[in-house]
Short mmCIF file of C-alpha atoms and ligand atoms in Angstrom, two decimals:
data_model
loop_
_atom_site.label_atom_id
_atom_site.label_comp_id
_atom_site.label_asym_id
_atom_site.label_seq_id
_atom_site.Cartn_x
_atom_site.Cartn_y
_atom_site.Cartn_z
CA MET A 29 102.91 107.30 114.56
CA ILE A 30 103.89 103.73 113.61
CA ARG A 31 106.22 101.83 115.91
CA PHE A 32 107.71 98.34 115.58
CA GLU A 33 109.38 96.81 118.62
CA HIS A 34 111.31 93.59 117.90
CA VAL A 35 108.72 92.38 115.44
CA SER A 36 109.03 88.89 113.96
CA VAL A 37 106.43 86.95 111.98
CA HIS A 38 106.41 83.21 111.31
CA TYR A 39 104.01 81.38 109.05
CA ASP A 40 103.52 77.68 109.69
CA SER A 41 103.17 75.92 106.38
CA GLU A 42 102.01 72.31 106.16
CA ALA A 43 105.03 71.36 104.04
CA THR A 44 107.58 72.54 106.60
CA ALA A 45 105.53 71.03 109.43
CA ARG A 46 105.56 67.64 107.66
CA ALA A 47 109.29 67.88 107.10
CA GLY A 48 109.69 68.60 110.81
CA GLU A 49 111.54 71.87 110.13
CA ALA A 50 110.80 75.24 111.62
CA PRO A 51 110.02 77.61 108.73
CA PRO A 52 112.27 80.67 108.37
CA PRO A 53 110.66 83.85 109.64
CA ALA A 54 108.91 86.06 107.07
CA LEU A 55 110.05 89.02 109.15
CA ARG A 56 112.84 89.05 111.71
CA GLU A 57 113.28 91.43 114.63
CA VAL A 58 112.20 94.64 112.96
CA ASP A 59 112.52 97.83 115.03
CA LEU A 60 111.41 101.06 113.45
CA GLU A 61 109.53 104.24 113.97
CA ILE A 62 107.69 106.23 111.32
CA PRO A 63 106.82 109.79 112.36
CA GLU A 64 103.43 111.34 111.66
CA GLY A 65 103.00 113.03 108.29
CA GLU A 66 105.78 111.24 106.43
CA LEU A 67 105.70 109.13 103.30
CA CYS A 68 107.75 106.01 104.00
CA LEU A 69 108.66 103.69 101.19
CA LEU A 70 109.21 99.99 101.81
CA VAL A 71 111.45 98.37 99.22
CA GLY A 72 113.02 94.98 98.66
CA PRO A 73 112.83 92.00 96.31
CA SER A 74 109.78 89.78 96.04
CA GLY A 75 109.28 87.42 99.00
CA VAL A 76 111.31 89.52 101.42
CA GLY A 77 108.36 90.25 103.71
CA LYS A 78 106.98 93.59 102.47
CA SER A 79 103.33 92.49 102.44
CA THR A 80 103.83 90.80 105.80
CA LEU A 81 105.22 94.00 107.32
CA LEU A 82 102.32 96.04 105.91
CA GLY A 83 99.91 93.38 107.17
CA THR A 84 101.12 93.81 110.73
CA VAL A 85 100.20 97.51 110.51
CA SER A 86 96.78 96.98 108.92
CA GLY A 87 96.07 93.99 111.19
CA LEU A 88 95.78 91.46 108.34
CA VAL A 89 98.62 89.68 110.18
CA PRO A 90 97.69 87.86 112.33
CA HIS A 91 93.91 88.42 112.19
CA PHE A 92 93.20 87.34 108.59
CA THR A 93 96.20 85.83 106.85
CA GLY A 94 97.48 83.93 109.88
CA GLY A 95 101.11 84.04 110.93
CA THR A 96 102.46 84.28 114.44
CA LEU A 97 103.50 87.75 115.51
CA HIS A 98 106.15 88.32 118.15
CA GLY A 99 106.98 91.77 119.44
CA ARG A 100 104.69 94.75 119.21
CA VAL A 101 103.29 96.95 116.45
CA THR A 102 101.48 100.10 117.52
CA VAL A 103 99.74 102.77 115.47
CA ALA A 104 99.12 105.98 117.43
CA GLY A 105 99.68 103.86 120.53
CA ARG A 106 97.07 101.25 119.57
CA ASP A 107 98.38 97.67 119.48
CA THR A 108 97.40 96.08 116.14
CA ARG A 109 97.36 92.60 117.66
CA THR A 110 94.80 93.36 120.34
CA HIS A 111 92.62 95.47 118.02
CA LYS A 112 90.78 93.86 115.11
CA PRO A 113 91.18 95.59 111.71
CA ARG A 114 87.56 96.76 112.02
CA GLU A 115 88.47 98.59 115.23
CA MET A 116 91.35 100.28 113.40
CA ALA A 117 89.28 101.58 110.44
CA ASP A 118 89.32 105.14 111.77
CA LEU A 119 93.08 104.96 112.16
CA VAL A 120 94.46 102.84 109.29
CA GLY A 121 93.28 102.62 105.68
CA THR A 122 94.64 99.79 103.50
CA VAL A 123 94.87 99.61 99.70
CA GLY A 124 96.20 96.62 97.75
CA GLN A 125 97.74 96.09 94.33
CA ASP A 126 94.57 95.27 92.49
CA PRO A 127 91.92 97.95 92.92
CA LEU A 128 89.21 95.77 91.40
CA ALA A 129 89.60 93.25 94.22
CA HIS A 130 88.82 96.07 96.63
CA PHE A 131 85.46 97.28 95.33
CA VAL A 132 82.10 96.27 96.77
CA THR A 133 79.72 98.74 95.07
CA ASP A 134 79.11 99.84 91.45
CA THR A 135 79.69 103.57 91.26
CA VAL A 136 82.43 105.90 92.42
CA GLU A 137 80.32 107.81 94.94
CA ASP A 138 78.78 104.67 96.43
CA GLU A 139 82.24 103.23 96.89
CA LEU A 140 83.46 106.32 98.74
CA ALA A 141 80.42 106.19 101.04
CA TYR A 142 80.75 102.46 101.70
CA GLY A 143 83.97 102.81 103.70
CA MET A 144 82.13 104.83 106.36
CA GLU A 145 79.19 102.49 106.81
CA SER A 146 80.33 100.84 109.99
CA LEU A 147 81.33 104.11 111.68
CA GLY A 148 77.85 105.28 112.68
CA LEU A 149 78.33 108.81 111.31
CA PRO A 150 75.36 111.12 110.72
CA PRO A 151 74.20 111.03 107.06
CA ALA A 152 75.07 114.72 106.56
CA THR A 153 78.66 114.08 107.67
CA MET A 154 78.91 111.09 105.33
CA ARG A 155 77.66 113.19 102.40
CA ARG A 156 80.11 115.97 103.19
CA ARG A 157 83.01 113.55 103.41
CA VAL A 158 82.13 112.01 100.04
CA GLU A 159 82.12 115.50 98.44
CA GLU A 160 85.38 116.46 100.11
CA THR A 161 87.07 113.23 98.99
CA LEU A 162 85.79 113.53 95.39
CA ASP A 163 87.39 117.02 95.30
CA LEU A 164 90.60 115.92 96.96
CA LEU A 165 91.18 113.08 94.49
CA GLY A 166 89.91 114.89 91.40
CA LEU A 167 87.05 112.41 90.96
CA ASN A 168 84.13 114.83 90.79
CA GLU A 169 83.35 114.32 87.12
CA LEU A 170 83.46 110.55 87.50
CA ARG A 171 81.17 110.33 90.53
CA GLU A 172 78.30 108.50 88.84
CA ARG A 173 80.45 106.30 86.64
CA PRO A 174 80.47 102.51 87.09
CA ILE A 175 83.92 101.78 88.49
CA THR A 176 84.56 99.04 85.92
CA THR A 177 84.51 101.66 83.12
CA LEU A 178 87.41 103.67 84.63
CA SER A 179 91.11 103.54 83.77
CA GLY A 180 93.55 101.76 86.10
CA GLY A 181 94.82 105.01 87.61
CA GLN A 182 91.28 106.26 88.17
CA GLN A 183 90.30 102.96 89.81
CA GLN A 184 93.28 103.12 92.13
CA ARG A 185 92.29 106.69 93.11
CA VAL A 186 88.77 105.44 93.91
CA ALA A 187 90.25 102.63 96.05
CA ILE A 188 92.30 105.22 97.94
CA GLY A 189 89.24 107.47 98.28
CA SER A 190 87.15 104.68 99.74
CA VAL A 191 89.59 104.19 102.62
CA LEU A 192 90.03 107.95 103.12
CA THR A 193 86.44 108.81 104.01
CA PRO A 194 86.83 107.45 107.58
CA HIS A 195 89.70 110.02 107.87
CA PRO A 196 92.45 107.53 108.74
CA ARG A 197 95.68 108.98 110.07
CA VAL A 198 97.70 106.24 108.39
CA LEU A 199 97.44 104.89 104.85
CA VAL A 200 99.06 101.54 104.01
CA LEU A 201 99.50 100.65 100.33
CA ASP A 202 100.90 97.43 98.88
CA GLU A 203 102.47 98.22 95.47
CA PRO A 204 99.59 100.50 94.46
CA THR A 205 101.19 101.41 91.12
CA SER A 206 102.41 97.98 90.04
CA ALA A 207 99.57 97.41 87.56
CA LEU A 208 99.73 100.96 86.18
CA ASP A 209 101.55 102.60 83.28
CA PRO A 210 103.99 105.41 84.22
CA ALA A 211 101.47 108.24 83.68
CA ALA A 212 98.80 106.58 85.82
CA ALA A 213 101.40 105.78 88.49
CA GLU A 214 102.36 109.48 88.62
CA GLU A 215 98.67 110.33 89.04
CA VAL A 216 98.40 108.07 92.09
CA LEU A 217 101.71 109.18 93.61
CA ALA A 218 100.76 112.85 93.25
CA VAL A 219 97.57 112.13 95.19
CA LEU A 220 99.53 110.43 97.98
CA GLN A 221 101.94 113.33 98.18
CA ARG A 222 99.02 115.75 98.50
CA LEU A 223 97.58 113.69 101.37
CA VAL A 224 100.86 113.87 103.25
CA HIS A 225 101.34 117.61 102.66
CA ASP A 226 97.77 118.88 102.99
CA LEU A 227 96.31 116.53 105.61
CA GLY A 228 99.36 115.28 107.47
CA THR A 229 98.45 111.66 106.69
CA THR A 230 101.23 109.14 107.36
CA VAL A 231 101.77 106.93 104.30
CA LEU A 232 103.54 103.57 104.30
CA MET A 233 103.89 102.11 100.82
CA ALA A 234 105.59 98.99 99.46
CA GLU A 235 107.09 99.16 95.99
CA HIS A 236 109.64 97.11 94.10
CA ARG A 237 110.33 99.69 91.38
CA LEU A 238 112.32 102.06 93.51
CA GLU A 239 113.23 104.57 90.81
CA ARG A 240 109.57 105.27 90.18
CA VAL A 241 108.76 106.40 93.70
CA VAL A 242 111.95 107.31 95.54
CA HIS A 243 111.56 111.04 94.82
CA TYR A 244 108.23 111.09 96.62
CA ALA A 245 109.53 109.50 99.83
CA ASP A 246 110.63 111.08 103.10
CA GLN A 247 112.14 107.79 104.27
CA VAL A 248 113.06 104.51 102.64
CA LEU A 249 112.86 101.27 104.55
CA LEU A 250 114.98 98.53 103.02
CA LEU A 251 114.23 94.86 103.54
CA PRO A 252 117.45 93.60 101.97
CA GLU A 253 117.16 89.80 102.10
CA PRO A 254 114.82 87.23 103.58
CA GLY A 255 114.70 87.64 107.32
CA ALA A 256 117.42 90.31 107.40
CA ARG A 257 117.10 93.24 109.73
CA ALA A 258 115.41 96.28 108.29
CA LEU A 259 117.29 99.52 107.68
CA LEU A 260 115.54 102.82 107.96
CA GLY A 261 117.07 105.95 106.54
CA ASP A 262 117.11 108.91 104.26
CA PRO A 263 116.29 107.95 100.65
CA ALA A 264 118.89 110.19 99.02
CA GLU A 265 121.67 108.85 101.25
CA GLN A 266 120.74 105.22 100.71
CA MET A 267 120.12 105.42 96.99
CA GLY A 268 122.81 107.91 96.07
CA VAL A 269 120.17 110.08 94.34
P1 ADP B 29 106.82 90.34 99.70
O1 ADP B 29 105.59 91.18 99.91
O2 ADP B 29 108.09 91.10 99.95
O3 ADP B 29 106.83 89.65 98.37
P2 ADP B 29 105.63 88.49 101.62
O4 ADP B 29 105.42 89.20 102.90
O5 ADP B 29 104.46 88.30 100.73
O6 ADP B 29 106.82 89.19 100.83
O7 ADP B 29 106.24 87.05 101.92
C1 ADP B 29 107.32 86.82 102.81
C2 ADP B 29 107.46 85.31 103.01
O8 ADP B 29 106.35 84.82 103.76
C3 ADP B 29 107.49 84.52 101.71
O9 ADP B 29 108.38 83.44 101.89
C4 ADP B 29 106.07 84.02 101.57
O10 ADP B 29 106.02 82.81 100.87
C5 ADP B 29 105.66 83.82 103.03
N1 ADP B 29 104.20 84.03 103.22
C6 ADP B 29 103.53 85.19 102.97
N2 ADP B 29 102.23 85.07 103.30
C7 ADP B 29 102.05 83.81 103.75
C8 ADP B 29 100.92 83.07 104.26
N3 ADP B 29 99.72 83.63 104.36
N4 ADP B 29 101.13 81.79 104.64
C9 ADP B 29 102.36 81.23 104.56
N5 ADP B 29 103.46 81.87 104.10
C10 ADP B 29 103.32 83.14 103.71
P1 ADP B 30 83.54 115.78 109.80
O1 ADP B 30 83.48 114.65 110.77
O2 ADP B 30 82.38 116.70 109.86
O3 ADP B 30 83.88 115.37 108.40
P2 ADP B 30 86.16 116.32 110.79
O4 ADP B 30 86.45 117.25 111.91
O5 ADP B 30 86.33 114.85 110.97
O6 ADP B 30 84.71 116.71 110.27
O7 ADP B 30 87.04 116.68 109.54
C1 ADP B 30 86.97 117.89 108.88
C2 ADP B 30 88.40 118.28 108.52
O8 ADP B 30 89.11 117.12 108.09
C3 ADP B 30 88.51 119.24 107.39
O9 ADP B 30 89.30 120.32 107.83
C4 ADP B 30 89.22 118.51 106.27
O10 ADP B 30 90.15 119.34 105.62
C5 ADP B 30 89.92 117.41 106.98
N1 ADP B 30 90.05 116.19 106.17
C6 ADP B 30 89.54 115.96 104.97
N2 ADP B 30 89.87 114.76 104.51
C7 ADP B 30 90.61 114.17 105.48
C8 ADP B 30 91.26 112.93 105.61
N3 ADP B 30 91.21 112.00 104.64
N4 ADP B 30 91.93 112.67 106.74
C9 ADP B 30 91.99 113.59 107.70
N5 ADP B 30 91.41 114.78 107.64
C10 ADP B 30 90.72 115.09 106.54
#
């Protein structure tokens, strides 16, 4: 579903340009393949390139955050460099660390509907998808609530719901539980697991607290040190759990 072929990313910073040095790559020669319907966990210390790797799937790199991409990233055969993130909305949904940064409307149901606005769906389909997503994420009783009055875990579920209504086949999440207490993190992880099992969604998630999420993963992708080659494998084997 997701394929990386010799993917490297370089950012050109002004400081390194002034010093006349080539900056080290944020990602170096990554080759990997994530099958459909798996939850793949991306782990590694801060600064190792996790957000950059996720960005190449969602199209943030190179379309919005800059960076020069070498190699090829495809999602369901679609090249993320030649397709703008807007053209990938039906294929890839992206959720960041801070749900509040994500929201554009006031209430839960408006937020779920908003994600579909550019898709040109009939209004009846949009209404049905909002209902279906409220049920799926257990948000029915909160539908009319202003999002700012919700708990962190509830807000993160709304953020996930808002990218689910276009029915993406891939969900990309950058440390979605990092601002949450353990109970709220479990709430969010349980939702992700349900998406993988019930809908066959492919989930790629970055996380630095491995012990919190490793039991939910089908595969763990390790980015061990800056610019090092990625390792893809079975979580139990790699972690000794
Ligand atoms: P992680 O998510 O693992 O913390 P990042 O992908 O954010 O890692 O960063 C990898 C490297 O790329 C870091 O050295 C970071 O400073 C650099 N970097 C990330 N984004 C940018 C950017 N937009 N411009 C310049 N450098 C960046
Ligand atoms: P519509 O366009 O009328 O919503 P679709 O054929 O696109 O109909 O989708 C309906 C089916 O999609 C249902 O069987 C439902 O279980 C499933 N579904 C619900 N949520 C999602 C999702 N987030 N991603 C993929 N499929 C989903």
